PDB file of C-alpha atoms in Angstrom:
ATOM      1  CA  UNK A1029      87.529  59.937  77.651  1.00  0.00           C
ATOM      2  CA  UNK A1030      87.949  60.038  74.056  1.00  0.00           C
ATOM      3  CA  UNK A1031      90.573  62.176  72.683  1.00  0.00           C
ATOM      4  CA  UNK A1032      88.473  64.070  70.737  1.00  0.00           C
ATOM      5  CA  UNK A1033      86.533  65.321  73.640  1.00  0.00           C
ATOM      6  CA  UNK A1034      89.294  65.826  75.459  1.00  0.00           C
ATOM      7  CA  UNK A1035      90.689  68.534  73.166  1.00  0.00           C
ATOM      8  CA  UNK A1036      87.870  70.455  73.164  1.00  0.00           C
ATOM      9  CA  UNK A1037      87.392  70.738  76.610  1.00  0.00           C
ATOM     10  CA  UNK A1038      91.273  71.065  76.686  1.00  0.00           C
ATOM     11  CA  UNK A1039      90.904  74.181  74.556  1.00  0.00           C
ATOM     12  CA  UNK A1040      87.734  75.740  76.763  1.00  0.00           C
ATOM     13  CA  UNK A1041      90.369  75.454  79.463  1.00  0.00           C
ATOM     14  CA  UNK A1042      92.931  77.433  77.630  1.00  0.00           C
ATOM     15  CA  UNK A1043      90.590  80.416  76.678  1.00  0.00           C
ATOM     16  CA  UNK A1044      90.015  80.695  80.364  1.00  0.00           C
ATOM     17  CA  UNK A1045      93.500  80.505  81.254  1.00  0.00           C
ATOM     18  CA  UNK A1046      95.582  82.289  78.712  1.00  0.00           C
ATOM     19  CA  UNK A1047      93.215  85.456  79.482  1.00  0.00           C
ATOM     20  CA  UNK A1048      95.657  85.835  82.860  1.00  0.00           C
ATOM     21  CA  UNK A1049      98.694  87.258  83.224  1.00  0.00           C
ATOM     22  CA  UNK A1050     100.896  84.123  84.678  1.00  0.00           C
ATOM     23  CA  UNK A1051     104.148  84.406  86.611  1.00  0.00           C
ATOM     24  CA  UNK A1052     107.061  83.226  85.695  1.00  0.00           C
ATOM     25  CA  UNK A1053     110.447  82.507  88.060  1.00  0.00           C
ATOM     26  CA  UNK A1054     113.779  84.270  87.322  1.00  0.00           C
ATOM     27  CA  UNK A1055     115.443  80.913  88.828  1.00  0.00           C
ATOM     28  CA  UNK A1056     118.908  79.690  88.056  1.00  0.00           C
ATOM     29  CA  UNK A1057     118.396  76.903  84.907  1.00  0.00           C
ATOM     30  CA  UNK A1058     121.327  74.946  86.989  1.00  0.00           C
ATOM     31  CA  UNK A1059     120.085  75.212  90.341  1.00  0.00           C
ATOM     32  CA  UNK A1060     120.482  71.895  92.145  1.00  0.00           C
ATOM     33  CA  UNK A1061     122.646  70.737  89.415  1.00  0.00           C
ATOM     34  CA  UNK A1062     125.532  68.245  89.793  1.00  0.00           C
ATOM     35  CA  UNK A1063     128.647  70.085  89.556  1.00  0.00           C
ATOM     36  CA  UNK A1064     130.704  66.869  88.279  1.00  0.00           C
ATOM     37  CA  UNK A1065     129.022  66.642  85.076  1.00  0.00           C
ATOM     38  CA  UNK A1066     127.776  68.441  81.691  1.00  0.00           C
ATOM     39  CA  UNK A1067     124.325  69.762  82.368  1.00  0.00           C
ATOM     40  CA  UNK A1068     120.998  69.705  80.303  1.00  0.00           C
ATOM     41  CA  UNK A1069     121.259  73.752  78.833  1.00  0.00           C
ATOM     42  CA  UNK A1070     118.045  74.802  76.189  1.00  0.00           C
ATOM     43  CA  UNK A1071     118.554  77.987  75.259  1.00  0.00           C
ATOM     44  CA  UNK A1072     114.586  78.160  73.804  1.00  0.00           C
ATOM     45  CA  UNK A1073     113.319  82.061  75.009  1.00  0.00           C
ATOM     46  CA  UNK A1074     111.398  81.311  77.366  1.00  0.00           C
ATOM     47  CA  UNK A1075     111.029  85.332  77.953  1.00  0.00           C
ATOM     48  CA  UNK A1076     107.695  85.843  80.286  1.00  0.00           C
ATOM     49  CA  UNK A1077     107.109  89.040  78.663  1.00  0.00           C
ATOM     50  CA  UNK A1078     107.207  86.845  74.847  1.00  0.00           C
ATOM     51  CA  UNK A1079     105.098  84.480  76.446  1.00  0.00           C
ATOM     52  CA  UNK A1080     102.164  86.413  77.947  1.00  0.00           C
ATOM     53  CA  UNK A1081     102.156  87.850  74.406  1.00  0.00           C
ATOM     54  CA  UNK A1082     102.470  84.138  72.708  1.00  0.00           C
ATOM     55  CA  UNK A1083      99.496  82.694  75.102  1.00  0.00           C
ATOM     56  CA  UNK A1084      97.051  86.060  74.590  1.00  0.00           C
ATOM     57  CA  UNK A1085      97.759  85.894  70.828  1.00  0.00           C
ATOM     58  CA  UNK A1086      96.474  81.312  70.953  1.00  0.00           C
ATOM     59  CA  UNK A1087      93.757  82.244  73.978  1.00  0.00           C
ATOM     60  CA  UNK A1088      92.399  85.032  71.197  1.00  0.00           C
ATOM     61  CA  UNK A1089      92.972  82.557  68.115  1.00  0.00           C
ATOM     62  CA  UNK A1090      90.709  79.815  69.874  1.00  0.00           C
ATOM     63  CA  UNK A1091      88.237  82.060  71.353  1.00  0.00           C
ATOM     64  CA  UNK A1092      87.239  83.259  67.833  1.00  0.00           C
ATOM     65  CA  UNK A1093      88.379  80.201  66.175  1.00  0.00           C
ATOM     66  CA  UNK A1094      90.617  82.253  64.072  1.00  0.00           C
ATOM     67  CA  UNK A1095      92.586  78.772  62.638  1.00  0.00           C
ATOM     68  CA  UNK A1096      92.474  76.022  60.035  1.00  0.00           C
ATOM     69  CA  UNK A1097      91.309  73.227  61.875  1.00  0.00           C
ATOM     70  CA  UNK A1098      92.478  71.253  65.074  1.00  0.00           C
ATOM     71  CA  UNK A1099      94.279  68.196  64.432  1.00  0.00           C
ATOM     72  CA  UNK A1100      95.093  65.019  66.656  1.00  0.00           C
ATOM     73  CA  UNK A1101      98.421  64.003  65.335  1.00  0.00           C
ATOM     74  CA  UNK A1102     100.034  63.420  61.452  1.00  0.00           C
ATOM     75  CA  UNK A1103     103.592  62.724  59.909  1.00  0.00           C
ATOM     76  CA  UNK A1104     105.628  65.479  60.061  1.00  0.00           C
ATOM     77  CA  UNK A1105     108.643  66.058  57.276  1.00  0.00           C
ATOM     78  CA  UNK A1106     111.700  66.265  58.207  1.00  0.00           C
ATOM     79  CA  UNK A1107     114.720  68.316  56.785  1.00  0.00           C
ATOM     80  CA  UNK A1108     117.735  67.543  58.660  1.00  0.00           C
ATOM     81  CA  UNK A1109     120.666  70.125  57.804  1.00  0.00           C
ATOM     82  CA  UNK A1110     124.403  69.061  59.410  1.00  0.00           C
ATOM     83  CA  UNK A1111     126.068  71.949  59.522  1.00  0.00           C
ATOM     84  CA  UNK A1112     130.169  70.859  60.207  1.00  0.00           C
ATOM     85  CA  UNK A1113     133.729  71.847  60.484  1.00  0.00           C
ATOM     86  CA  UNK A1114     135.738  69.422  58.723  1.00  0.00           C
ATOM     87  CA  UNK A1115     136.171  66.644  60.806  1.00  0.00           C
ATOM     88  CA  UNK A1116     133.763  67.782  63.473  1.00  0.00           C
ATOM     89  CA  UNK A1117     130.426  67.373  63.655  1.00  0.00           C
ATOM     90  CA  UNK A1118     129.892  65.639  60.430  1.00  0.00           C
ATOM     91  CA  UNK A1119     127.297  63.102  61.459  1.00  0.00           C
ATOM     92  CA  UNK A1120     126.705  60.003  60.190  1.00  0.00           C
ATOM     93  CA  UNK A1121     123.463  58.735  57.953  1.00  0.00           C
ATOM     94  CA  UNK A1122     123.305  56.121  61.419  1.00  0.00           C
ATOM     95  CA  UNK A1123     123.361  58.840  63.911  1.00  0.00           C
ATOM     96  CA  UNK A1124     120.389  60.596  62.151  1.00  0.00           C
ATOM     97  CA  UNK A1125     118.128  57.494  61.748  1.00  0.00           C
ATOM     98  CA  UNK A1126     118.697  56.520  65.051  1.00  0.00           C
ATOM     99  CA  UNK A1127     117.571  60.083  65.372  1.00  0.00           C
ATOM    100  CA  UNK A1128     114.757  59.280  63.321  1.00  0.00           C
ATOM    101  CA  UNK A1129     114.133  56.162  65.529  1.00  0.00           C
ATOM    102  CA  UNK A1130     114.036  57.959  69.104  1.00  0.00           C
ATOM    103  CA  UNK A1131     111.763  60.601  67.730  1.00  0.00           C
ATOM    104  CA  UNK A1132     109.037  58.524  66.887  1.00  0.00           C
ATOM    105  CA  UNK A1133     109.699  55.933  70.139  1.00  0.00           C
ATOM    106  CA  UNK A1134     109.220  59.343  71.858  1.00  0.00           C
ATOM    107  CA  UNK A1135     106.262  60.561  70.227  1.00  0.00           C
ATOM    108  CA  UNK A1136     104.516  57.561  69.290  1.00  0.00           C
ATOM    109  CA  UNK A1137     101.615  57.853  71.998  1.00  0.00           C
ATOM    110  CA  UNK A1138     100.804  61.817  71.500  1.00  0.00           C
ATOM    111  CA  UNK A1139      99.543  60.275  67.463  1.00  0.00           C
ATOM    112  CA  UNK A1140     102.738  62.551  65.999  1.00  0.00           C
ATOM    113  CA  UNK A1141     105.462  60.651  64.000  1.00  0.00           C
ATOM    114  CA  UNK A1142     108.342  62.188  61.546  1.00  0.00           C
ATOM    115  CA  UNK A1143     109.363  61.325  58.203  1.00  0.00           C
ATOM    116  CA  UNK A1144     113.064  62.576  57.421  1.00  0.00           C
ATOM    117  CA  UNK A1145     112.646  64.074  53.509  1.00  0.00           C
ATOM    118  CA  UNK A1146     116.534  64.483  52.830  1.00  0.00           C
ATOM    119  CA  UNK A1147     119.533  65.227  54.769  1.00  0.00           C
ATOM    120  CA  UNK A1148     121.836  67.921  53.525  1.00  0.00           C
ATOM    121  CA  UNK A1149     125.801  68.243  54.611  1.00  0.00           C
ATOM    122  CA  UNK A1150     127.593  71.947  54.678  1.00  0.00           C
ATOM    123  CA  UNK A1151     131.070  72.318  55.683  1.00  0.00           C
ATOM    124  CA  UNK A1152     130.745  75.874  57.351  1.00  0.00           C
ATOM    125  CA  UNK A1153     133.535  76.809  60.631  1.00  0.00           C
ATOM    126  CA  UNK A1154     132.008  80.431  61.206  1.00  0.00           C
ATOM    127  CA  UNK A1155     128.265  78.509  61.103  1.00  0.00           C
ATOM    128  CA  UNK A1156     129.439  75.413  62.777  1.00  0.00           C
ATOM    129  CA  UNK A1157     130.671  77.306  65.882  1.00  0.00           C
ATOM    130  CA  UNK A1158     128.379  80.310  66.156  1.00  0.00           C
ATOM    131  CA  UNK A1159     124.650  78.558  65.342  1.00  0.00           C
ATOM    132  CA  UNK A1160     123.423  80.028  68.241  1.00  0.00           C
ATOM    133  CA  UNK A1161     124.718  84.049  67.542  1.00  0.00           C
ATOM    134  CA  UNK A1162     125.238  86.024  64.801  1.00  0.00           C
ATOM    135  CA  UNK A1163     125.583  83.187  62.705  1.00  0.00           C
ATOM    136  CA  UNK A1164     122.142  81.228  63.594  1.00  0.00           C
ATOM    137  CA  UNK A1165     120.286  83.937  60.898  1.00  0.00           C
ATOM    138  CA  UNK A1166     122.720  83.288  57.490  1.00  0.00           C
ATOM    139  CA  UNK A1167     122.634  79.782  58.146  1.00  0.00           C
ATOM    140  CA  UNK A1168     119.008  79.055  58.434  1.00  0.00           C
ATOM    141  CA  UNK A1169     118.028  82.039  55.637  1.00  0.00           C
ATOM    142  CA  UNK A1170     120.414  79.400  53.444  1.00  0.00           C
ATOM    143  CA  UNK A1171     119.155  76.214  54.804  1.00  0.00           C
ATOM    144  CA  UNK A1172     115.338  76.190  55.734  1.00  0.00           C
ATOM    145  CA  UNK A1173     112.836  74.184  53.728  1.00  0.00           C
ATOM    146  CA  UNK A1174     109.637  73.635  53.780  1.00  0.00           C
ATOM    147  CA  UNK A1175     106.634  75.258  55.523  1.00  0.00           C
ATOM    148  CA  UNK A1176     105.352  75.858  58.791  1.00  0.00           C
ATOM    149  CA  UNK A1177     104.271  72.182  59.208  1.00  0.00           C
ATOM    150  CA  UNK A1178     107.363  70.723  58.060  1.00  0.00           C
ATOM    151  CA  UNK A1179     110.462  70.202  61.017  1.00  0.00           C
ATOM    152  CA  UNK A1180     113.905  71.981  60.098  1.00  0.00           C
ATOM    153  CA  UNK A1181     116.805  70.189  62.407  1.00  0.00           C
ATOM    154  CA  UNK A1182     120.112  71.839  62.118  1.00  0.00           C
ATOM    155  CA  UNK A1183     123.084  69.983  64.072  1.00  0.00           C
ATOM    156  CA  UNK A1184     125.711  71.844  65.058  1.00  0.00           C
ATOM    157  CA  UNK A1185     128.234  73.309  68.021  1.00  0.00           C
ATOM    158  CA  UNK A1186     125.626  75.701  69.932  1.00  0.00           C
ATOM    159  CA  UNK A1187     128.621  77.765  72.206  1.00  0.00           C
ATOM    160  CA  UNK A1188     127.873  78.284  75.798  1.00  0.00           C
ATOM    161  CA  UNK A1189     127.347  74.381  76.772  1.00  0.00           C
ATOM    162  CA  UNK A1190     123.723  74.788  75.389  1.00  0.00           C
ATOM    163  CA  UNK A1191     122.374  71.194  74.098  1.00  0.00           C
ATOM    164  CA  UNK A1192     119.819  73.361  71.943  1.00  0.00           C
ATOM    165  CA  UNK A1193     116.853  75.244  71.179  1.00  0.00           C
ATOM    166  CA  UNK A1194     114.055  75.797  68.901  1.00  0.00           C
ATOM    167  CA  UNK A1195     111.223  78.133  68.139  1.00  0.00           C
ATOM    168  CA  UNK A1196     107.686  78.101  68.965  1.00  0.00           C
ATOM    169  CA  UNK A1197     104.574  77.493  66.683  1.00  0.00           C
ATOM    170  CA  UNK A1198     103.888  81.535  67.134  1.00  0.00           C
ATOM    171  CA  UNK A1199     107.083  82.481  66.176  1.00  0.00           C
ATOM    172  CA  UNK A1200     106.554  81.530  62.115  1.00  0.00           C
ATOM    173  CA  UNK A1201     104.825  84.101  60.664  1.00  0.00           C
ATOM    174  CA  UNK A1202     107.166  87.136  61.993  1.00  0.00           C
ATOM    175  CA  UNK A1203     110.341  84.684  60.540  1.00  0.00           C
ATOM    176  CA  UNK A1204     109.570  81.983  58.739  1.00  0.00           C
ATOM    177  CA  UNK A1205     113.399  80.608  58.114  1.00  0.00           C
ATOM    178  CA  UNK A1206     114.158  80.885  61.679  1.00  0.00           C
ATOM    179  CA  UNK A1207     111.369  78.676  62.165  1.00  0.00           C
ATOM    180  CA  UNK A1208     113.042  74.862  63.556  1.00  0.00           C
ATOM    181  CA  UNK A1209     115.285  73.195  65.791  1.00  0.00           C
ATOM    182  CA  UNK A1210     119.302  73.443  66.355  1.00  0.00           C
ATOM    183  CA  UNK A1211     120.698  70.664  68.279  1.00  0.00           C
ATOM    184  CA  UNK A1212     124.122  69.895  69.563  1.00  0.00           C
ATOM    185  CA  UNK A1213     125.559  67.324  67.313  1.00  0.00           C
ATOM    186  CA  UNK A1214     126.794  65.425  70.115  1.00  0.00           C
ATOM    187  CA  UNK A1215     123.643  64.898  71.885  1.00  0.00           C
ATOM    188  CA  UNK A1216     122.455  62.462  69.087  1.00  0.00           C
ATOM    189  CA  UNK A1217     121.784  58.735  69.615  1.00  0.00           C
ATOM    190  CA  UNK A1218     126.215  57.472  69.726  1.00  0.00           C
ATOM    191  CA  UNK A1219     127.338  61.327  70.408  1.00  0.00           C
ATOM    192  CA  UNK A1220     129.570  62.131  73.003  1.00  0.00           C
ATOM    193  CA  UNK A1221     127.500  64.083  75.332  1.00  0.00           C
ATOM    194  CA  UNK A1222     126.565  61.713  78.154  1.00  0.00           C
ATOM    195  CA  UNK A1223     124.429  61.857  79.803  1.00  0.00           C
ATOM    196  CA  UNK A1224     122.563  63.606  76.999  1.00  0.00           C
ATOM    197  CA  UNK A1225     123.728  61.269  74.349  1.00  0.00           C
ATOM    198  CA  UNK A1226     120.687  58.898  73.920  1.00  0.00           C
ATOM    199  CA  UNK A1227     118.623  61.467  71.440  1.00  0.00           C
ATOM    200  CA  UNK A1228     115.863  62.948  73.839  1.00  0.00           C
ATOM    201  CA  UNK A1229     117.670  66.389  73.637  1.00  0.00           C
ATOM    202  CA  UNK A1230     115.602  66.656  70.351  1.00  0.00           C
ATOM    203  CA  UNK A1231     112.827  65.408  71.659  1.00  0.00           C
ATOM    204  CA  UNK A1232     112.667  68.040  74.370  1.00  0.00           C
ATOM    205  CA  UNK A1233     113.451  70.621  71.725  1.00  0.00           C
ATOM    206  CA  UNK A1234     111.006  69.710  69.456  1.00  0.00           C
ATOM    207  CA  UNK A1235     108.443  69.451  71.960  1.00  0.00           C
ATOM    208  CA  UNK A1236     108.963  73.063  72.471  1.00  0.00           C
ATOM    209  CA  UNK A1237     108.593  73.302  68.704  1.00  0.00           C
ATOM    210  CA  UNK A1238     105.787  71.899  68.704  1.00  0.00           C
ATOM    211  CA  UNK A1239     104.384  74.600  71.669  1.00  0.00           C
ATOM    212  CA  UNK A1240     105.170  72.898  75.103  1.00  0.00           C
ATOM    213  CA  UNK A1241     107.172  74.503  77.403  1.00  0.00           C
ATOM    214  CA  UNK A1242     109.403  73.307  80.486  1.00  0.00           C
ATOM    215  CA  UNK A1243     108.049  71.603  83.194  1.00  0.00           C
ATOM    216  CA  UNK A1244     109.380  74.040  85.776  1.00  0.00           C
ATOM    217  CA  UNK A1245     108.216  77.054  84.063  1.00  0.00           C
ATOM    218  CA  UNK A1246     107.150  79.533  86.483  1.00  0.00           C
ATOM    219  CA  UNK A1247     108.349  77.357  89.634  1.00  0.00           C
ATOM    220  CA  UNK A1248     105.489  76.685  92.376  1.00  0.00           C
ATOM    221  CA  UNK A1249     102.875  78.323  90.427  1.00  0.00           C
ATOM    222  CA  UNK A1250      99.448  76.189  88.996  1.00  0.00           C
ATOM    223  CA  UNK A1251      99.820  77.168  85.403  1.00  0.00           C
ATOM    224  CA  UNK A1252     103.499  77.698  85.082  1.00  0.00           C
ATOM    225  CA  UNK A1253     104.160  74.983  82.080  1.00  0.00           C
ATOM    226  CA  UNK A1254     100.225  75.766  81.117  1.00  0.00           C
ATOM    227  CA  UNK A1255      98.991  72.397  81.171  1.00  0.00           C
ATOM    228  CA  UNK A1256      97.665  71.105  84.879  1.00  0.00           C
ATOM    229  CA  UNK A1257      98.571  67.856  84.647  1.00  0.00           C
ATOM    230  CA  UNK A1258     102.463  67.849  85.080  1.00  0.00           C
ATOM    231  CA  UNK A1259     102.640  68.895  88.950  1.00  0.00           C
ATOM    232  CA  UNK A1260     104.429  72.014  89.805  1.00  0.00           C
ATOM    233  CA  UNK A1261     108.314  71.917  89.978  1.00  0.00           C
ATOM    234  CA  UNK A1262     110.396  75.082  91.647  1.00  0.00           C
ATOM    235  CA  UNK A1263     113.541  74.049  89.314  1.00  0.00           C
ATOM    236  CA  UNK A1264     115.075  72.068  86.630  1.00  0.00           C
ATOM    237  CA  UNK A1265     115.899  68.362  87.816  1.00  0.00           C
ATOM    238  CA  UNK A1266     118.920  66.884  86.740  1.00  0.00           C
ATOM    239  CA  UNK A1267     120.366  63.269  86.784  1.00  0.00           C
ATOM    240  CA  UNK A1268     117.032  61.465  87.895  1.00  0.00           C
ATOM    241  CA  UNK A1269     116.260  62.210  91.304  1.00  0.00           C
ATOM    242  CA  UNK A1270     113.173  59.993  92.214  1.00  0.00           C
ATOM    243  CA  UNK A1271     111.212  61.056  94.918  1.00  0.00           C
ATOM    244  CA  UNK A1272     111.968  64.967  94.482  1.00  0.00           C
ATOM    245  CA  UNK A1273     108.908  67.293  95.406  1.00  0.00           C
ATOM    246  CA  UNK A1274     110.315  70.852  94.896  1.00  0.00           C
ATOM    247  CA  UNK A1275     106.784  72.366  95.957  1.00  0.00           C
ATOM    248  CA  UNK A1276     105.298  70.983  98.632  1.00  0.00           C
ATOM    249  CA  UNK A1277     102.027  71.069 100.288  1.00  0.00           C
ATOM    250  CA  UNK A1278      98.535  70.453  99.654  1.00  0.00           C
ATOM    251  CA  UNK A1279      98.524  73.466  97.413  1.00  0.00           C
ATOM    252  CA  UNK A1280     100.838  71.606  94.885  1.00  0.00           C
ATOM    253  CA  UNK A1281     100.064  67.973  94.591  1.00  0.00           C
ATOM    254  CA  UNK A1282     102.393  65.429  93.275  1.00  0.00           C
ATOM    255  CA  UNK A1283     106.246  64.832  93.055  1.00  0.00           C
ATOM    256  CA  UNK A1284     108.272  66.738  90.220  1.00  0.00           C
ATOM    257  CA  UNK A1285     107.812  65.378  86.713  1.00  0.00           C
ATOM    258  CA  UNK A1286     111.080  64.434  86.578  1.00  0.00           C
ATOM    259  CA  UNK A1287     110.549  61.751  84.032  1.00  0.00           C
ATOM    260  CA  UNK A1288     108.841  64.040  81.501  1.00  0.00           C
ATOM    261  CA  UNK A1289     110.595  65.277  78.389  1.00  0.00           C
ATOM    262  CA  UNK A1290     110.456  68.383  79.114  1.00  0.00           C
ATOM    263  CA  UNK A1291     112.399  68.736  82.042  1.00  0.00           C
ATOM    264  CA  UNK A1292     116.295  68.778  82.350  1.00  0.00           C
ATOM    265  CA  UNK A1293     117.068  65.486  83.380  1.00  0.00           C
ATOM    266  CA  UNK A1294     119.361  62.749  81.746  1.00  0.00           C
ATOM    267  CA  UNK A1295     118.143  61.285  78.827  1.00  0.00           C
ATOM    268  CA  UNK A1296     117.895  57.955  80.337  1.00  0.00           C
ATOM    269  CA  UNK A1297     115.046  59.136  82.423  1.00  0.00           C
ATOM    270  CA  UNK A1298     112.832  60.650  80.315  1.00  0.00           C
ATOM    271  CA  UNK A1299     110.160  58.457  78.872  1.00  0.00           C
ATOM    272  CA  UNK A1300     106.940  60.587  78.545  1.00  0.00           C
ATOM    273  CA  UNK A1301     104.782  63.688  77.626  1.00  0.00           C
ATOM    274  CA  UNK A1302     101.519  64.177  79.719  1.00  0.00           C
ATOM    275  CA  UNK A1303      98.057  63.779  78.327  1.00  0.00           C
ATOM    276  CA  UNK A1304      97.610  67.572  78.629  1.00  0.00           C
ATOM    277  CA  UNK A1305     100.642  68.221  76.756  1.00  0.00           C
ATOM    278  CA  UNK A1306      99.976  66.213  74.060  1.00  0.00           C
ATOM    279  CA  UNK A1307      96.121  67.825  73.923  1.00  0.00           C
ATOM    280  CA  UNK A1308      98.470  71.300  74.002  1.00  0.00           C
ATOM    281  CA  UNK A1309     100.811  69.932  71.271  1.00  0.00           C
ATOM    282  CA  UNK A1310      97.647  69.662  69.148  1.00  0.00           C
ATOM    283  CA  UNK A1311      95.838  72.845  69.695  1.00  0.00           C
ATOM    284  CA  UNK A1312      99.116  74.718  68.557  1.00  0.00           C
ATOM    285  CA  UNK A1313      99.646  73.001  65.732  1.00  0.00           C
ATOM    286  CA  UNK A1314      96.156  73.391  64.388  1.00  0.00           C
ATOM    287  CA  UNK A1315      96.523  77.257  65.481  1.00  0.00           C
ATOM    288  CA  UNK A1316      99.791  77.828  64.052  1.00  0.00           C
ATOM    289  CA  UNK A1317     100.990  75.410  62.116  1.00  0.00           C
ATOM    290  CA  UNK A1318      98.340  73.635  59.801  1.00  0.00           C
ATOM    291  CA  UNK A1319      98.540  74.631  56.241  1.00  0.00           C
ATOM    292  CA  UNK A1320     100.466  77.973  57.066  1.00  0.00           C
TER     293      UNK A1320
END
């Protein structure tokens, strides 16, 4: 089926389905984790009550096709902001392009690729350790460029063992600077946090940037990620467990998704987004994201 087609029937489904109330599990983000090594933390809100209000606010956009236009891919620009403490955390120019590099490896079948614009370096302790509290607000209001179609990555030591987060497509017009990605320096392509050292920690976050949302969202439910077409997992998977089927039975079809981006496994096993994700990525960007 053409792609074309494919979004618009993509989006009739949505109308239908955003109109429900879904549920969403209170589960443990390290259930079944392996206690010997780091594990795979986003700290994206993933809030059910933020996202029955997120999904009403798109199913009520499409329905009265309240947006620009729907789109099927582009270049998206790229600010990339190192935020470091002295010696730590100062990337290097390779790290980012290999960045660069994974991002569009990652991407490159959804029709999306990313341009980096310019890089900019700020030597900030109190910023550098506390991107992800009180200090996540001055830094961006300093740092952001750009508009709602252009990516803000901020590098950094997120506390708490979190590898990163990012904000959704609905989130920019309440806050446009806090619109972007943060990232755990360390998790870029030569970083130091195996197993999450290969890059695809920014491609998970960006993929929630760009309106998906994890693959075990809402456990053993039909709708829980809101795309149908990534079977239904109970938890995060970690390492790369082949073979796991967290909800089983003939109501939920298929093993866990483990090898999708937007679950918690090691980078190493990643390798795709779903054709209903990448229908999804689309529809949000052309809702929220388009010429805003």
């Amino acid at each position: 089926m053409r792609k074309s087609l494919r979004i618009v029937l993509l989006l009739a489904v949505l109308a239908v389905i955003f109109s429900v109330t879904a549920f969403y599990s209170s589960e443990s983000l390290t259930a079944n984790a392996d206690p010997n090594k780091r594990e795979r933390i986003c700290a994206t809100d993933d809030d059910p009550v933020k996202i029955d209000r997120r999904e009403r606010d798109f199913s009520d956009r499409i329905a009265a096709r309240a947006y620009n236009r729907v789109v099927y891919g582009g270049v998206i620009p790229v600010y990339f902001h190192v935020v470091y403490s002295g010696t730590s955390g100062n990337i290097s120019d390779q790290m980012i392009n290999d960045q660069m590099n994974v991002l569009n490896a990652a991407y490159a079948n959804t029709g999306w690729s990313f341009q980096l614009v310019s890089t900019n370096r700020t030597n900030n302790s109190t910023w550098y350790n506390d991107c992800y509290c009180a200090s996540e607000t001055p830094m961006k209001n300093a740092l952001h460029q750009g508009s709602a179609d252009d990516l803000n990555v901020y590098t950094c030591n997120p506390s708490g063992g979190i590898l990163g987060y990012a904000t959704f497509p609905s989130d920019y017009a309440s806050n446009p600077l806090r619109d972007g990605v943060v990232l755990l320096h360390s998790s870029l392509p030569g970083g130091s946090a195996t197993p999450y050292n290969l890059g695809d920690t920014a491609t998970h976050e960006v993929g929630h940037w760009m309106g998906l949302y994890h693959t075990f969202q809402g456990g053993c439910s039909r709708n829980g990620d809101l795309v149908s077409d990534t079977p239904a997992e109970r938890s995060p998977a970690y390492g790369c467990p082949g073979g796991r089927d967290s909800c089983a039975g003939n109501k939920y079809p298929g093993l866990d998704p483990i090898t999708n981006f937007m679950d918690y496994t090691d980078d190493f096993c990643m390798d795709r987004f779903s054709t209903e994700q990448d229908g999804r990525m689309d529809a949000q960007f052309g809702v929220y994201r388009v010429d805003k």
